[in-house]
């Protein structure tokens, strides 16, 4: 519930912050008090000794370490509290969502009372969860960074152990300035805290105040906190040639030096009445004192060697007033007021912004409501940070530190961390040229945005330039490229870490600003180094960015559609591949169309979900009018492409086609790019290594009907035998004359359909009329892509090659219909040759596709195969070039005479024979080699076992063979004995003697003398009754079999019933034995009866088995 959520916020976020805050304030007050005491000690006090001063400095050093550690812990606590507040808001919204749905009792319809809140809540909750996960993953890095900072500070600010450094009487002013320093290649820089001597008028007294002083780019200036301690202010800035520095030993305080500013002229006008300004500044240590004095001397020396026409040299002689009243020093001390001046170049920033910047009803005054503006989380947050960001609307460069920059980035010098790119070099060189517009101007200088630029993007563009370019003091001017759009992501460099990132996209770069738990990073990706932007399959908001080296960058997009972001970025990548990339105006219009498309999709989804909310209707399968909604309705472009491809196929002799997993533009650059070698390398009759091979640039031309077309010429040397027989001699290769064909792009719908015609080639074969071969290449996207694809790219491409082969009359040029036998044979040969040429072309395409890979195919194809550049007639140097005698005559006729055809046939025959023989021998030798190499690696033990196994197998094989032939011989003998002309019938007969063996009851006795005598006398007449006795025996067998069957049936009936009875009785016995033991033990008759039943059951079971 709400109390638990609030309790979690207080205990886990607010209380730790309050504790760290109190600890920080304790050490801050203690540090400031001790520092003021150390700095305020009177060096003329006789009781003050170097040893006591060193002891005080050591105590201050130890306290400073604790103060720094408390500061770092406070920074961590502030970041953690921000995450805790975000989580608290997310939980509160989640609890309120449970009560945001109202259901009507009668209709059951549900109404969402806060649809906009629910829509944004999902992205916001995911963002908060990822922020907390990112913070957890950075805990170890934060601790390491904290430890490194403490170690660096301990070394950097460690006090000197030499007692002479604390003996002020022995300080030699000449030793403070080392004149033997080398010439600096870069302007000397120095910044840090100094105490400045000043006074108050009411009451009149002298005080020392702490100020942040800096010396950079030959300019000296001072930063200070406002009276409210909520933002940074500045004084005037002074060129180093207006300053003189000397050690001041007459002050009562230690380590003081005087900075004298001569009466210098301001930037806009000279002030003849200006007086010199003397500033007494106090350093904290002797080393700090030396570094400041040397810095001014080195800065003067460096500035004196600058080009006198450079801006930095001009700045070294001038005094610069604050650019804006809002950031000028408002402190009332005498020295602060002396160091601040206003002139015509000082502008009222807030008033100007309220008038000119399109902010609606929002006020930009410090007391106004700036929450209506979506501002990035800057490294430094003060009361005037939002105003400082918008101040760059009137600024074009940052030559030196200023209060505007200090309220965004702090007082740290971030120049070394600025974006470094080759595109910025021209802007850096502008620093070496003097320009009156480089510094302040009398009239307010605003950033001029073009009319097509959306007013809502101006604020984002100003923020973008404030974050990435204001810290770079090398730039003579901020870049002019406009911000096209920005989006919020989480960048995942690995599986464990993730960083919240704001990406700013221009026409040439993707700038990434990361601010996670106080870690700041500025980086950028040049679009020319990227090849593909794709949606991730594992998550609905993932983006995958691939560079030219195949590395993958993963980002998770929030608050915007990742599909929309991917489409915009992919459009920019493909725009970089164009010969003439689209300008920012066209890109902005395209992005507006993309925004409108996804906005419409979002509204349709909302409407659909609203209609389906609370209702459930079964699908209707009986509506015949909805049948067409299942199928695809072909649009006009698809119908035209489909019809055109069918027309070309009907008019061609043979057609080849293949589908490639790439866009039509990708395949177009692979085949017809300026650096592609697909042609003439893929021509069947071309010599690949011929010195005449050349593909010219595309040139603008006209068809006979006056339509525009692009034409290029391809020259290649003939090789009319290699393709059939393999390689030939060098003499035969160069023997043919160079051939030239033209390729013409006649029809084109960019990104969807390309049609390229190729000039006809005439082939003259002996005994035949000339054969004319015409080729046409068609590249088109699949027809169904018209529905799902609205941009220039497609996921697949249909590639068609149409060949038209026809014999023509040698004189009239008419097409011949009736062909001779030889011409038909040559036509079949030509068709096979077109198939080979198409295979060569497919191999070339596959070669490039493998080099391109699976990501960023279009961008890689343009880099690998070049753009399709067009030479205009006025820029064509070859348009008036005359043919020279050194160049061979070019023709498009290929002649096969009788001797050449005969040689081809003979060589083909021998080639096939030799090839077959070679293949056979190679197979045999290979088999022998495999067997021999296998035997050579076999162990001797295995060889012995194998030999023993072979001997045993031979022995067993011999024995089984003898047995086999014995059985076979017996079988043949039996077959011979049973051979007869009539079919043999197998029957069984049972005689009396057989029956005696089957029955136990005999009808006679074996020792009956009368029967034996009768049998002896009648044995000679037995053959008379042989057949009759046989029939009787057959009948007897049948009757006995039937009798046996009936006997078994009867036995099973009786035994089945008897067995059932025995099982029942046995069950009863078991019941009495287990449940009534007294009865069982006292009844012997019952025991005997049960044992009898058990014995009888076992006997019956054995009979059945």
GROMACS .gro file of C-alpha atoms in nm, residues 1072-1073 1076-1084 1087:
model
   12
 1072UNK     CA    1  -1.035  -6.767   0.798
 1073UNK     CA    2  -0.659  -6.813   0.842
 1076UNK     CA    3  -1.019  -6.593   1.253
 1077UNK     CA    4  -0.700  -6.748   1.388
 1078UNK     CA    5  -0.877  -6.918   1.681
 1079UNK     CA    6  -1.111  -7.111   1.450
 1080UNK     CA    7  -0.820  -7.201   1.223
 1081UNK     CA    8  -0.596  -7.328   1.495
 1082UNK     CA    9  -0.874  -7.545   1.658
 1083UNK     CA   10  -1.010  -7.709   1.339
 1084UNK     CA   11  -0.782  -7.976   1.188
 1087UNK     CA   12  -0.680  -7.718   0.771
   0.00000   0.00000   0.00000
